[in-house]
Coordinates of C-alpha atoms in Angstrom, one line a residue:
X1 CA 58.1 -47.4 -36.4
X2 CA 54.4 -48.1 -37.0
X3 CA 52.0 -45.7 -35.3
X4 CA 50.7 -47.9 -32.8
X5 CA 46.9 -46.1 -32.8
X6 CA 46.3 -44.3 -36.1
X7 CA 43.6 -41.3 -36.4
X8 CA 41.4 -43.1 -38.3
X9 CA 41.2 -46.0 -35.7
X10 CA 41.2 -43.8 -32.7
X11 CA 38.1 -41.4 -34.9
X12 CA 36.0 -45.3 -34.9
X13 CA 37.0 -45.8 -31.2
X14 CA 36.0 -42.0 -29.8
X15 CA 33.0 -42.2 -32.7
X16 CA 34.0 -38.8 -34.2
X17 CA 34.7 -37.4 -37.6
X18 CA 36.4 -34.0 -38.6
X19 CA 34.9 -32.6 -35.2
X20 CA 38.2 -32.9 -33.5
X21 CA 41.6 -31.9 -35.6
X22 CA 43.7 -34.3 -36.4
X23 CA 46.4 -32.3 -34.8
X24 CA 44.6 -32.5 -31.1
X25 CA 43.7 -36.2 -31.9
X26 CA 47.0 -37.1 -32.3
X27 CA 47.9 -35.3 -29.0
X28 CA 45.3 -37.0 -27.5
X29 CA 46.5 -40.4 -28.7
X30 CA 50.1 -39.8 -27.8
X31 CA 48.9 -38.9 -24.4
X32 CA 46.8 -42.0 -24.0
X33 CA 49.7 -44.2 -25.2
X34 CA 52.4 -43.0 -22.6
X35 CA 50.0 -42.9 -20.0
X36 CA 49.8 -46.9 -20.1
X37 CA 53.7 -47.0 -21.1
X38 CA 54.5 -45.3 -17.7
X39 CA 51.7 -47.2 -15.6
X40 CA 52.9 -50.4 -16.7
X41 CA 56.6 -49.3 -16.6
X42 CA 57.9 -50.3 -19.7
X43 CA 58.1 -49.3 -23.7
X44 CA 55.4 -50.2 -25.6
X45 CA 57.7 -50.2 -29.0
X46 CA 61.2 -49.9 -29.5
X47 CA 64.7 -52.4 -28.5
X48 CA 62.9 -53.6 -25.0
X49 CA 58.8 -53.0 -26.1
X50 CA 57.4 -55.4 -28.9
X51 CA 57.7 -55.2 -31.8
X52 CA 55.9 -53.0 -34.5
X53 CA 52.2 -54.2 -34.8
X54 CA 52.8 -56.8 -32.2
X55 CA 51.1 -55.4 -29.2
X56 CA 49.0 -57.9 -26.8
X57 CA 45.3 -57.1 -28.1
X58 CA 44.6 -56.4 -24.1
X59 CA 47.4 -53.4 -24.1
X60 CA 46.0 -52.0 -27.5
X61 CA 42.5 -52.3 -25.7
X62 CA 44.3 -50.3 -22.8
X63 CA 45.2 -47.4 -24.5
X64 CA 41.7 -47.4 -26.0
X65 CA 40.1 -47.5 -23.1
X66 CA 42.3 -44.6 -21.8
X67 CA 41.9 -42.0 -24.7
X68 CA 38.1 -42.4 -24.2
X69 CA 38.2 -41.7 -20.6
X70 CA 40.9 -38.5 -21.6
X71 CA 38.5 -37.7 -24.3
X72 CA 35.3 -38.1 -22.3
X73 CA 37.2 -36.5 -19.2
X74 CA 39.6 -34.0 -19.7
X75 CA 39.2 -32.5 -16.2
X76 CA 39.5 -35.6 -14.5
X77 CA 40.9 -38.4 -17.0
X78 CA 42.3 -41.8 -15.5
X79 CA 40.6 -41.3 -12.1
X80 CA 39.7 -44.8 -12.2
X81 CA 42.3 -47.3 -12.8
X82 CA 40.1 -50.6 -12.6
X83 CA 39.6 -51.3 -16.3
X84 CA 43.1 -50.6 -17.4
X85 CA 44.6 -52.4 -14.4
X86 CA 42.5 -55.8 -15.3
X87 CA 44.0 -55.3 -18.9
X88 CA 47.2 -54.3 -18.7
X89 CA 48.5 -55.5 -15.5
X90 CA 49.6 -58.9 -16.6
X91 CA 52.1 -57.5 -19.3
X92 CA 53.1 -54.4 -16.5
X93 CA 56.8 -54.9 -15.7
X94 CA 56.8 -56.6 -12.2
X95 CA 57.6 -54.0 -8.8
X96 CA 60.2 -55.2 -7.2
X97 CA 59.6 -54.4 -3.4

């Protein structure tokens, strides 16, 4: 499986260098990406996700825009939902209700 944000993409997108470890990047990054897994309920990769390198440019733009907000606010991250709702809600599985 292809790493669907590598550190050297997520370094351009938070505009850092060797100021953060690569080991709490990653955590970062892994956090970002299930955060938008589980608020659009579904897999982003795997048998029912897309495939490898096949994510909708909006989703991708998604997780960026989430591990910003968890790197710019770790105290508070995701407390508004407007920007990743506008890009991710139209691949979001549907709520049945």
């Amino acid at each position: 499986m292809a790493e669907i944000v590598p550190l050297a993409t997520a370094r351009e997108w938070l505009k850092v260098d060797d100021e953060i470890s690569d080991d709490l990047l990653a955590s970062l990054i892994s956090t970002a990406v299930q955060f938008v897994a589980d608020y659009m309920e579904r897999p982003l990769t795997g048998e029912r996700g897309w495939p490898d390198g096949q994510l909708p440019p909006p989703v991708v733009h998604g997780i960026r825009v989430a591990l910003i907000d968890l790197f710019n606010n770790p105290e508070n991250p995701f407390s508004n939902l407007t920007a990743l709702t506008a890009l991710v809600g139209p691949y979001s599985r549907p709520s049945v209700g």
